[in-house]
Amino acid sequence: MAYPFMSNKQSQQDPQKGNKSEQFSSAGFILAAIGSSVGLGNMWKFPYVTGQNGGGAFFLLFIACLLIVGLPVLLGELAVGRGGRGDAVSAFTTLSRKRGWGVLGFIAVLAAFLIMTYYSTIAGWTLHYAVESVSGILFQSGDYAEHFKLFTGGMMPIVWQIVVFALTGFIIARGISGGIEKFNKIVIPGLLIILLVMMVRTLSLDGAAEGISYFLKPDFSQLTFHSALMALGLAFFSLSLGMGAMLTYGAYVDKHQSLPLATVAVGAGDLIYALIAGLIIFPTIFTFGIEPDSGPGLVFVALPAAFASMPYGALFGGLFFLLLAIAAVTSCLALAEVPVAYIIRRYNLGRGKATFYVIAAMYIIGLPCTLAAGGVLEGATLGGRNFFQWIDFLTSNVMLPLGGLFVTLLVGYAWKQSGEETGLSPLWRSIWLFTMRIIAPVLIILIFLSSIGLV
Ligand code: PHE
């Protein structure tokens, strides 16, 4: 019987065999992995979640989660990718030597596929805001909540989502080194430069001191058990864990690449981008009297107001939304590559065709996502959630923790050589294995139970 999650013969082959373009260079790999992790998670989700959880103390908790659970699981995913030499499904079956484990890998493929359907909606919004900011249209209305509502209820989000899909498909179809690596190599350093320029500007605002102290000065009385779980979930999302993205990228590096080094580089990169995002956003909102806990609309509703009252606001606004869009696209590449890699091997297709099918299928689900995020389907709810909210809930709160858990179980229990693949020294290897066997699974199960409302 053929199940979609079972690897066929093709999937056992080395994806790099005879195909030089299907491989990252060492620096390209690290930049692409940073590109995958840095995205809307750092610049759109991180500030508002930090704002809702009291600021500085939450940031410390986020760092703790990143170090204690995030980095070990990241190393695990990279090792599974390189050791399994394939897509998420074939890596799980090859390494566990059990076909049934392929189902677990398949859940990761499905998660990446579904995340892309709504991630592309928000990525499209950022592109629109970049254009409107530079052209000045954004600042004409003065009522940014109303502007946001009119925009999300209109036709433009549909157009911009198509642009995001087209761009993602175009880059992915060009392959690993000629597409994904090339794009990341140009934009990731560029992104850092734009962010630093923005940061210099925001740090000289009147409310900078207040914003910085809110963001970096811990007030532990604000923390609850729930904030710890939020921090762990955010660390996972932010590092792109639990949906096969790092695993799939890990399959495109050779044995000489140090995986611990890549892990530290990605962790540091992700943290630095989150830190800079916080140093841009908190001084800005404190200067312009915006509430830090105003939720997901923080970036789209509050920041335009701030940019409008800033000298050179159109320019800074345009830069900010443009870099948000770029960061989102580098994450889209990682998200889309997970199902594309799977389809290539599973159905023995060429990269171009596989990309086309995956992007087309994503769009079929992505369109109702966009329509539900402020458009005609917004009010069409089932059990209190509309289509967009269901996809977000199911992926972020259910599939992602499960995907992360499966990785810890695979490397902790089923795949006996996982420690060797990491290249860690014996002492670090035993610490890492202990984390993967006990600490990470227990914490992940806790987040999972809490996010579905059981704890
Ligand atoms: N890490 C990305 C972000 O912070 C989101 C993402 C998740 C990207 C999973 C790829 C895979 O926005």
GROMACS .gro file of C-alpha atoms and ligand atoms in nm:
model
  467
    1MET     CA    1   0.000   0.000   0.000
    2ALA     CA    2   0.130   0.346  -0.075
    3TYR     CA    3   0.082   0.614   0.183
    4PRO     CA    4   0.171   0.972   0.103
    5PHE     CA    5   0.416   0.978   0.393
    6MET     CA    6   0.606   0.667   0.285
    7SER     CA    7   0.928   0.717   0.105
    8ASN     CA    8   0.961   0.542  -0.227
    9LYS     CA    9   1.290   0.421  -0.364
   10GLN     CA   10   1.369   0.757  -0.504
   11SER     CA   11   1.357   0.911  -0.160
   12GLN     CA   12   1.640   0.693  -0.037
   13GLN     CA   13   1.877   0.846  -0.286
   14ASP     CA   14   2.127   1.106  -0.193
   15PRO     CA   15   1.966   1.435  -0.301
   16GLN     CA   16   2.307   1.577  -0.378
   17LYS     CA   17   2.422   1.296  -0.601
   18GLY     CA   18   2.533   1.427  -0.936
   19ASN     CA   19   2.355   1.754  -0.877
   20LYS     CA   20   2.589   2.020  -0.758
   21SER     CA   21   2.324   2.291  -0.753
   22GLU     CA   22   2.132   2.105  -0.481
   23GLN     CA   23   2.381   2.208  -0.217
   24PHE     CA   24   2.454   2.514  -0.004
   25SER     CA   25   2.801   2.657   0.043
   26SER     CA   26   2.894   2.681   0.409
   27ALA     CA   27   2.834   3.057   0.439
   28GLY     CA   28   2.528   3.033   0.217
   29PHE     CA   29   2.380   2.768   0.441
   30ILE     CA   30   2.425   2.976   0.755
   31LEU     CA   31   2.277   3.286   0.589
   32ALA     CA   32   1.982   3.088   0.450
   33ALA     CA   33   1.916   2.937   0.793
   34ILE     CA   34   1.931   3.283   0.952
   35GLY     CA   35   1.701   3.403   0.673
   36SER     CA   36   1.455   3.130   0.760
   37SER     CA   37   1.456   3.214   1.128
   38VAL     CA   38   1.446   3.593   1.097
   39GLY     CA   39   1.101   3.695   0.981
   40LEU     CA   40   0.760   3.817   1.084
   41GLY     CA   41   0.820   3.623   1.406
   42ASN     CA   42   1.095   3.863   1.512
   43MET     CA   43   0.956   4.188   1.387
   44TRP     CA   44   0.581   4.151   1.399
   45LYS     CA   45   0.508   3.882   1.659
   46PHE     CA   46   0.797   3.924   1.905
   47PRO     CA   47   0.735   4.295   1.987
   48TYR     CA   48   0.363   4.259   2.047
   49VAL     CA   49   0.393   3.937   2.247
   50THR     CA   50   0.669   4.098   2.456
   51GLY     CA   51   0.446   4.404   2.496
   52GLN     CA   52   0.155   4.190   2.613
   53ASN     CA   53   0.373   4.007   2.864
   54GLY     CA   54   0.527   4.298   3.048
   55GLY     CA   55   0.849   4.368   2.855
   56GLY     CA   56   1.199   4.301   2.993
   57ALA     CA   57   1.130   3.997   3.207
   58PHE     CA   58   0.962   3.828   2.912
   59PHE     CA   59   1.259   3.903   2.690
   60LEU     CA   60   1.487   3.727   2.941
   61LEU     CA   61   1.254   3.431   2.944
   62PHE     CA   62   1.260   3.422   2.565
   63ILE     CA   63   1.641   3.412   2.574
   64ALA     CA   64   1.632   3.131   2.830
   65CYS     CA   65   1.393   2.929   2.612
   66LEU     CA   66   1.608   2.992   2.308
   67LEU     CA   67   1.918   2.864   2.487
   68ILE     CA   68   1.775   2.576   2.688
   69VAL     CA   69   1.531   2.422   2.442
   70GLY     CA   70   1.552   2.609   2.110
   71LEU     CA   71   1.918   2.560   2.030
   72PRO     CA   72   1.933   2.188   2.123
   73VAL     CA   73   1.623   2.116   1.911
   74LEU     CA   74   1.768   2.324   1.626
   75LEU     CA   75   2.088   2.119   1.636
   76GLY     CA   76   1.870   1.807   1.638
   77GLU     CA   77   1.677   1.918   1.329
   78LEU     CA   78   1.995   2.004   1.138
   79ALA     CA   79   2.147   1.666   1.230
   80VAL     CA   80   1.832   1.482   1.121
   81GLY     CA   81   1.841   1.670   0.791
   82ARG     CA   82   2.204   1.598   0.715
   83GLY     CA   83   2.198   1.243   0.854
   84GLY     CA   84   1.873   1.157   0.676
   85ARG     CA   85   1.980   1.318   0.348
   86GLY     CA   86   1.631   1.387   0.228
   87ASP     CA   87   1.305   1.561   0.293
   88ALA     CA   88   1.123   1.554   0.629
   89VAL     CA   89   0.937   1.231   0.553
   90SER     CA   90   1.224   1.027   0.412
   91ALA     CA   91   1.463   1.150   0.686
   92PHE     CA   92   1.226   1.024   0.955
   93THR     CA   93   1.185   0.682   0.792
   94THR     CA   94   1.553   0.641   0.703
   95LEU     CA   95   1.686   0.733   1.047
   96SER     CA   96   1.429   0.551   1.258
   97ARG     CA   97   1.436   0.252   1.019
   98LYS     CA   98   1.062   0.236   1.063
   99ARG     CA   99   0.816   0.334   0.795
  100GLY     CA  100   0.554   0.445   1.045
  101TRP     CA  101   0.779   0.734   1.156
  102GLY     CA  102   0.722   0.884   0.813
  103VAL     CA  103   0.377   0.991   0.935
  104LEU     CA  104   0.545   1.215   1.190
  105GLY     CA  105   0.763   1.373   0.922
  106PHE     CA  106   0.456   1.418   0.709
  107ILE     CA  107   0.292   1.626   0.982
  108ALA     CA  108   0.593   1.862   0.962
  109VAL     CA  109   0.552   1.892   0.583
  110LEU     CA  110   0.184   1.968   0.627
  111ALA     CA  111   0.260   2.227   0.897
  112ALA     CA  112   0.507   2.414   0.673
  113PHE     CA  113   0.256   2.401   0.387
  114LEU     CA  114  -0.023   2.543   0.603
  115ILE     CA  115   0.189   2.810   0.776
  116MET     CA  116   0.283   2.943   0.434
  117THR     CA  117  -0.084   2.992   0.345
  118TYR     CA  118  -0.137   3.261   0.611
  119TYR     CA  119   0.224   3.381   0.643
  120SER     CA  120   0.198   3.487   0.279
  121THR     CA  121  -0.106   3.701   0.364
  122ILE     CA  122   0.087   3.903   0.621
  123ALA     CA  123   0.396   3.916   0.400
  124GLY     CA  124   0.169   4.067   0.132
  125TRP     CA  125   0.043   4.330   0.377
  126THR     CA  126   0.400   4.438   0.454
  127LEU     CA  127   0.474   4.482   0.082
  128HIS     CA  128   0.164   4.698   0.044
  129TYR     CA  129   0.258   4.909   0.345
  130ALA     CA  130   0.610   4.956   0.211
  131VAL     CA  131   0.474   5.090  -0.118
  132GLU     CA  132   0.209   5.309   0.047
  133SER     CA  133   0.460   5.447   0.290
  134VAL     CA  134   0.706   5.558   0.024
  135SER     CA  135   0.430   5.701  -0.194
  136GLY     CA  136   0.286   5.885   0.106
  137ILE     CA  137  -0.067   5.743   0.063
  138LEU     CA  138  -0.041   5.573   0.401
  139PHE     CA  139  -0.011   5.904   0.583
  140GLN     CA  140  -0.304   6.079   0.415
  141SER     CA  141  -0.588   5.934   0.620
  142GLY     CA  142  -0.463   6.000   0.972
  143ASP     CA  143  -0.685   5.722   1.108
  144TYR     CA  144  -0.460   5.419   1.081
  145ALA     CA  145  -0.698   5.168   1.233
  146GLU     CA  146  -0.959   5.265   0.974
  147HIS     CA  147  -0.697   5.259   0.698
  148PHE     CA  148  -0.590   4.911   0.798
  149LYS     CA  149  -0.952   4.794   0.802
  150LEU     CA  150  -1.025   4.937   0.460
  151PHE     CA  151  -0.708   4.783   0.318
  152THR     CA  152  -0.764   4.433   0.459
  153GLY     CA  153  -1.127   4.442   0.350
  154GLY     CA  154  -1.042   4.532  -0.010
  155MET     CA  155  -0.886   4.357  -0.309
  156MET     CA  156  -0.523   4.461  -0.262
  157PRO     CA  157  -0.429   4.189  -0.008
  158ILE     CA  158  -0.520   3.930  -0.273
  159VAL     CA  159  -0.293   4.093  -0.527
  160TRP     CA  160  -0.003   4.123  -0.284
  161GLN     CA  161  -0.037   3.764  -0.173
  162ILE     CA  162  -0.003   3.656  -0.536
  163VAL     CA  163   0.313   3.868  -0.559
  164VAL     CA  164   0.456   3.690  -0.252
  165PHE     CA  165   0.375   3.346  -0.395
  166ALA     CA  166   0.517   3.437  -0.735
  167LEU     CA  167   0.839   3.568  -0.584
  168THR     CA  168   0.877   3.264  -0.359
  169GLY     CA  169   0.806   3.024  -0.644
  170PHE     CA  170   1.046   3.202  -0.878
  171ILE     CA  171   1.335   3.183  -0.629
  172ILE     CA  172   1.265   2.825  -0.516
  173ALA     CA  173   1.242   2.702  -0.874
  174ARG     CA  174   1.596   2.828  -0.933
  175GLY     CA  175   1.726   2.575  -0.684
  176ILE     CA  176   1.927   2.572  -0.367
  177SER     CA  177   2.249   2.749  -0.456
  178GLY     CA  178   2.121   2.948  -0.755
  179GLY     CA  179   1.796   3.055  -0.588
  180ILE     CA  180   1.763   3.029  -0.212
  181GLU     CA  181   2.131   3.083  -0.130
  182LYS     CA  182   2.177   3.371  -0.371
  183PHE     CA  183   1.872   3.562  -0.249
  184ASN     CA  184   1.964   3.519   0.119
  185LYS     CA  185   2.325   3.621   0.059
  186ILE     CA  186   2.211   3.952  -0.082
  187VAL     CA  187   1.926   4.040   0.148
  188ILE     CA  188   2.030   3.915   0.494
  189PRO     CA  189   2.333   4.145   0.529
  190GLY     CA  190   2.133   4.424   0.362
  191LEU     CA  191   1.857   4.375   0.616
  192LEU     CA  192   2.100   4.415   0.903
  193ILE     CA  193   2.225   4.744   0.761
  194ILE     CA  194   1.873   4.886   0.716
  195LEU     CA  195   1.777   4.775   1.067
  196LEU     CA  196   2.084   4.939   1.219
  197VAL     CA  197   2.007   5.266   1.040
  198MET     CA  198   1.650   5.251   1.169
  199MET     CA  199   1.775   5.175   1.519
  200VAL     CA  200   2.005   5.477   1.526
  201ARG     CA  201   1.703   5.689   1.435
  202THR     CA  202   1.469   5.540   1.696
  203LEU     CA  203   1.731   5.548   1.973
  204SER     CA  204   1.753   5.924   1.933
  205LEU     CA  205   1.378   5.975   1.983
  206ASP     CA  206   1.252   6.151   2.297
  207GLY     CA  207   1.093   5.840   2.442
  208ALA     CA  208   1.396   5.620   2.376
  209ALA     CA  209   1.503   5.589   2.739
  210GLU     CA  210   1.157   5.490   2.850
  211GLY     CA  211   1.120   5.239   2.566
  212ILE     CA  212   1.458   5.081   2.631
  213SER     CA  213   1.393   5.049   2.999
  214TYR     CA  214   1.053   4.887   2.931
  215PHE     CA  215   1.212   4.643   2.687
  216LEU     CA  216   1.532   4.558   2.873
  217LYS     CA  217   1.466   4.617   3.242
  218PRO     CA  218   1.312   4.301   3.387
  219ASP     CA  219   1.012   4.328   3.616
  220PHE     CA  220   0.955   3.972   3.727
  221SER     CA  221   0.627   4.048   3.896
  222GLN     CA  222   0.474   4.062   3.545
  223LEU     CA  223   0.554   3.698   3.469
  224THR     CA  224   0.311   3.411   3.493
  225PHE     CA  225   0.329   3.044   3.400
  226HIS     CA  226   0.149   3.138   3.084
  227SER     CA  227   0.428   3.382   2.984
  228ALA     CA  228   0.682   3.100   3.010
  229LEU     CA  229   0.479   2.897   2.768
  230MET     CA  230   0.436   3.193   2.535
  231ALA     CA  231   0.812   3.246   2.540
  232LEU     CA  232   0.882   2.886   2.450
  233GLY     CA  233   0.627   2.886   2.168
  234LEU     CA  234   0.773   3.208   2.033
  235ALA     CA  235   1.127   3.072   2.051
  236PHE     CA  236   1.015   2.772   1.845
  237PHE     CA  237   0.835   2.979   1.585
  238SER     CA  238   1.115   3.228   1.567
  239LEU     CA  239   1.385   2.963   1.514
  240SER     CA  240   1.164   2.790   1.250
  241LEU     CA  241   1.150   2.468   1.449
  242GLY     CA  242   0.897   2.189   1.439
  243MET     CA  243   0.793   2.210   1.075
  244GLY     CA  244   1.085   2.052   0.898
  245ALA     CA  245   1.237   2.377   0.770
  246MET     CA  246   1.577   2.347   0.936
  247LEU     CA  247   1.571   1.975   0.868
  248THR     CA  248   1.520   2.032   0.496
  249TYR     CA  249   1.798   2.295   0.480
  250GLY     CA  250   2.023   2.058   0.678
  251ALA     CA  251   1.996   1.803   0.397
  252TYR     CA  252   2.175   2.043   0.163
  253VAL     CA  253   2.503   2.072   0.354
  254ASP     CA  254   2.803   1.848   0.346
  255LYS     CA  255   2.983   1.659   0.620
  256HIS     CA  256   3.243   1.933   0.668
  257GLN     CA  257   2.993   2.187   0.788
  258SER     CA  258   3.006   2.222   1.166
  259LEU     CA  259   2.646   2.188   1.284
  260PRO     CA  260   2.709   2.328   1.636
  261LEU     CA  261   2.863   2.637   1.475
  262ALA     CA  262   2.562   2.677   1.246
  263THR     CA  263   2.332   2.635   1.546
  264VAL     CA  264   2.508   2.906   1.745
  265ALA     CA  265   2.516   3.138   1.444
  266VAL     CA  266   2.144   3.098   1.377
  267GLY     CA  267   2.058   3.139   1.747
  268ALA     CA  268   2.272   3.451   1.775
  269GLY     CA  269   2.135   3.590   1.448
  270ASP     CA  270   1.777   3.536   1.555
  271LEU     CA  271   1.839   3.696   1.893
  272ILE     CA  272   2.020   3.996   1.748
  273TYR     CA  273   1.739   4.065   1.500
  274ALA     CA  274   1.480   4.036   1.779
  275LEU     CA  275   1.686   4.269   1.999
  276ILE     CA  276   1.717   4.527   1.723
  277ALA     CA  277   1.345   4.497   1.640
  278GLY     CA  278   1.269   4.568   2.006
  279LEU     CA  279   1.506   4.865   2.008
  280ILE     CA  280   1.326   5.005   1.706
  281ILE     CA  281   0.971   4.945   1.818
  282PHE     CA  282   0.967   5.022   2.192
  283PRO     CA  283   1.135   5.366   2.175
  284THR     CA  284   0.898   5.452   1.888
  285ILE     CA  285   0.578   5.356   2.065
  286PHE     CA  286   0.681   5.522   2.391
  287THR     CA  287   0.767   5.841   2.209
  288PHE     CA  288   0.429   5.853   2.038
  289GLY     CA  289   0.222   5.736   2.332
  290ILE     CA  290   0.107   5.403   2.191
  291GLU     CA  291   0.019   5.117   2.425
  292PRO     CA  292   0.283   4.839   2.404
  293ASP     CA  293   0.020   4.572   2.458
  294SER     CA  294  -0.202   4.668   2.167
  295GLY     CA  295  -0.168   4.326   2.003
  296PRO     CA  296  -0.112   4.197   1.647
  297GLY     CA  297  -0.210   4.530   1.494
  298LEU     CA  298   0.086   4.697   1.670
  299VAL     CA  299   0.303   4.710   1.361
  300PHE     CA  300   0.034   4.796   1.105
  301VAL     CA  301  -0.179   5.037   1.304
  302ALA     CA  302   0.051   5.195   1.560
  303LEU     CA  303   0.374   5.233   1.368
  304PRO     CA  304   0.234   5.431   1.073
  305ALA     CA  305   0.110   5.686   1.326
  306ALA     CA  306   0.458   5.706   1.468
  307PHE     CA  307   0.624   5.734   1.128
  308ALA     CA  308   0.379   6.007   1.027
  309SER     CA  309   0.494   6.230   1.308
  310MET     CA  310   0.864   6.165   1.255
  311PRO     CA  311   1.094   6.370   1.033
  312TYR     CA  312   1.154   6.167   0.714
  313GLY     CA  313   0.873   5.941   0.834
  314ALA     CA  314   0.778   5.824   0.484
  315LEU     CA  315   1.132   5.716   0.418
  316PHE     CA  316   1.174   5.537   0.751
  317GLY     CA  317   0.829   5.382   0.722
  318GLY     CA  318   0.903   5.261   0.372
  319LEU     CA  319   1.236   5.115   0.484
  320PHE     CA  320   1.080   4.946   0.784
  321PHE     CA  321   0.800   4.776   0.591
  322LEU     CA  322   1.032   4.686   0.307
  323LEU     CA  323   1.269   4.508   0.542
  324LEU     CA  324   0.977   4.336   0.708
  325ALA     CA  325   0.873   4.211   0.365
  326ILE     CA  326   1.224   4.093   0.281
  327ALA     CA  327   1.254   3.909   0.610
  328ALA     CA  328   0.916   3.750   0.544
  329VAL     CA  329   1.017   3.633   0.196
  330THR     CA  330   1.337   3.465   0.321
  331SER     CA  331   1.114   3.275   0.566
  332CYS     CA  332   0.867   3.191   0.289
  333LEU     CA  333   1.153   3.026   0.099
  334ALA     CA  334   1.220   2.791   0.391
  335LEU     CA  335   0.851   2.720   0.438
  336ALA     CA  336   0.789   2.640   0.073
  337GLU     CA  337   1.107   2.433   0.032
  338VAL     CA  338   0.979   2.177   0.286
  339PRO     CA  339   0.686   2.052   0.073
  340VAL     CA  340   0.877   2.112  -0.252
  341ALA     CA  341   1.163   1.886  -0.139
  342TYR     CA  342   0.910   1.624  -0.035
  343ILE     CA  343   0.719   1.634  -0.365
  344ILE     CA  344   1.039   1.620  -0.572
  345ARG     CA  345   1.146   1.297  -0.406
  346ARG     CA  346   0.808   1.141  -0.346
  347TYR     CA  347   0.681   1.182  -0.700
  348ASN     CA  348   1.016   1.199  -0.876
  349LEU     CA  349   0.938   1.539  -1.026
  350GLY     CA  350   1.166   1.813  -1.153
  351ARG     CA  351   1.213   2.115  -0.925
  352GLY     CA  352   1.024   2.354  -1.152
  353LYS     CA  353   0.715   2.135  -1.176
  354ALA     CA  354   0.717   2.049  -0.806
  355THR     CA  355   0.743   2.417  -0.716
  356PHE     CA  356   0.454   2.501  -0.945
  357TYR     CA  357   0.224   2.237  -0.795
  358VAL     CA  358   0.312   2.326  -0.437
  359ILE     CA  359   0.268   2.700  -0.488
  360ALA     CA  360  -0.062   2.646  -0.672
  361ALA     CA  361  -0.192   2.421  -0.393
  362MET     CA  362  -0.078   2.670  -0.130
  363TYR     CA  363  -0.259   2.946  -0.309
  364ILE     CA  364  -0.587   2.753  -0.308
  365ILE     CA  365  -0.578   2.752   0.072
  366GLY     CA  366  -0.399   3.086   0.097
  367LEU     CA  367  -0.674   3.281  -0.080
  368PRO     CA  368  -0.948   3.201   0.177
  369CYS     CA  369  -0.691   3.282   0.448
  370THR     CA  370  -0.651   3.630   0.305
  371LEU     CA  371  -1.026   3.674   0.265
  372ALA     CA  372  -1.077   3.572   0.627
  373ALA     CA  373  -0.811   3.817   0.753
  374GLY     CA  374  -1.027   4.128   0.728
  375GLY     CA  375  -1.207   4.041   0.404
  376VAL     CA  376  -1.544   3.890   0.314
  377LEU     CA  377  -1.479   3.565   0.500
  378GLU     CA  378  -1.383   3.736   0.826
  379GLY     CA  379  -1.718   3.674   0.988
  380ALA     CA  380  -1.748   3.315   0.867
  381THR     CA  381  -1.653   3.143   1.189
  382LEU     CA  382  -1.671   2.790   1.317
  383GLY     CA  383  -1.628   2.737   1.688
  384GLY     CA  384  -1.536   3.104   1.733
  385ARG     CA  385  -1.253   3.112   1.476
  386ASN     CA  386  -1.253   3.207   1.112
  387PHE     CA  387  -1.045   3.028   0.850
  388PHE     CA  388  -0.732   3.240   0.906
  389GLN     CA  389  -0.753   3.195   1.282
  390TRP     CA  390  -0.805   2.820   1.251
  391ILE     CA  391  -0.499   2.772   1.031
  392ASP     CA  392  -0.289   2.991   1.263
  393PHE     CA  393  -0.416   2.809   1.572
  394LEU     CA  394  -0.374   2.457   1.431
  395THR     CA  395  -0.024   2.520   1.299
  396SER     CA  396   0.129   2.736   1.575
  397ASN     CA  397  -0.039   2.576   1.873
  398VAL     CA  398  -0.085   2.214   1.769
  399MET     CA  399   0.132   2.102   1.477
  400LEU     CA  400   0.444   2.301   1.563
  401PRO     CA  401   0.487   2.172   1.920
  402LEU     CA  402   0.407   1.821   1.796
  403GLY     CA  403   0.663   1.849   1.516
  404GLY     CA  404   0.926   1.964   1.766
  405LEU     CA  405   0.837   1.678   1.999
  406PHE     CA  406   0.875   1.422   1.718
  407VAL     CA  407   1.223   1.555   1.643
  408THR     CA  408   1.328   1.517   2.007
  409LEU     CA  409   1.191   1.163   2.017
  410LEU     CA  410   1.362   1.071   1.692
  411VAL     CA  411   1.706   1.195   1.792
  412GLY     CA  412   1.668   1.107   2.160
  413TYR     CA  413   1.537   0.754   2.127
  414ALA     CA  414   1.493   0.612   1.778
  415TRP     CA  415   1.803   0.722   1.587
  416LYS     CA  416   2.102   0.579   1.764
  417GLN     CA  417   2.374   0.773   1.580
  418SER     CA  418   2.227   1.118   1.634
  419GLY     CA  419   2.502   1.220   1.878
  420GLU     CA  420   2.776   1.137   1.627
  421GLU     CA  421   2.607   1.333   1.350
  422THR     CA  422   2.611   1.652   1.558
  423GLY     CA  423   2.990   1.643   1.591
  424LEU     CA  424   2.967   1.753   1.958
  425SER     CA  425   3.239   1.660   2.209
  426PRO     CA  426   3.149   1.368   2.443
  427LEU     CA  427   3.056   1.594   2.736
  428TRP     CA  428   2.836   1.825   2.526
  429ARG     CA  429   2.690   1.525   2.351
  430SER     CA  430   2.563   1.378   2.675
  431ILE     CA  431   2.423   1.713   2.788
  432TRP     CA  432   2.254   1.750   2.450
  433LEU     CA  433   2.112   1.397   2.455
  434PHE     CA  434   1.977   1.447   2.806
  435THR     CA  435   1.804   1.765   2.689
  436MET     CA  436   1.657   1.591   2.386
  437ARG     CA  437   1.540   1.289   2.583
  438ILE     CA  438   1.394   1.456   2.891
  439ILE     CA  439   1.404   1.836   2.923
  440ALA     CA  440   1.284   1.937   2.576
  441PRO     CA  441   1.003   1.678   2.543
  442VAL     CA  442   0.866   1.758   2.889
  443LEU     CA  443   0.864   2.132   2.822
  444ILE     CA  444   0.713   2.085   2.477
  445ILE     CA  445   0.436   1.864   2.614
  446LEU     CA  446   0.363   2.136   2.869
  447ILE     CA  447   0.330   2.403   2.599
  448PHE     CA  448   0.119   2.174   2.393
  449LEU     CA  449  -0.124   2.095   2.674
  450SER     CA  450  -0.147   2.460   2.769
  451SER     CA  451  -0.203   2.581   2.416
  452ILE     CA  452  -0.494   2.347   2.361
  453GLY     CA  453  -0.629   2.458   2.694
  454LEU     CA  454  -0.560   2.153   2.906
  455VAL     CA  455  -0.315   2.309   3.155
  456PHE     N1  456   1.099   3.182   1.183
  456PHE     C1  457   1.013   3.257   1.099
  456PHE     C2  458   0.981   3.389   1.167
  456PHE     O1  459   1.032   3.420   1.271
  456PHE     C3  460   0.887   3.183   1.068
  456PHE     C4  461   0.911   3.051   1.007
  456PHE     C5  462   0.862   2.940   1.068
  456PHE     C6  463   0.987   3.036   0.893
  456PHE     C7  464   0.888   2.815   1.017
  456PHE     C8  465   1.014   2.913   0.840
  456PHE     C9  466   0.964   2.803   0.902
  456PHE     O2  467   0.905   3.464   1.116
   0.00000   0.00000   0.00000
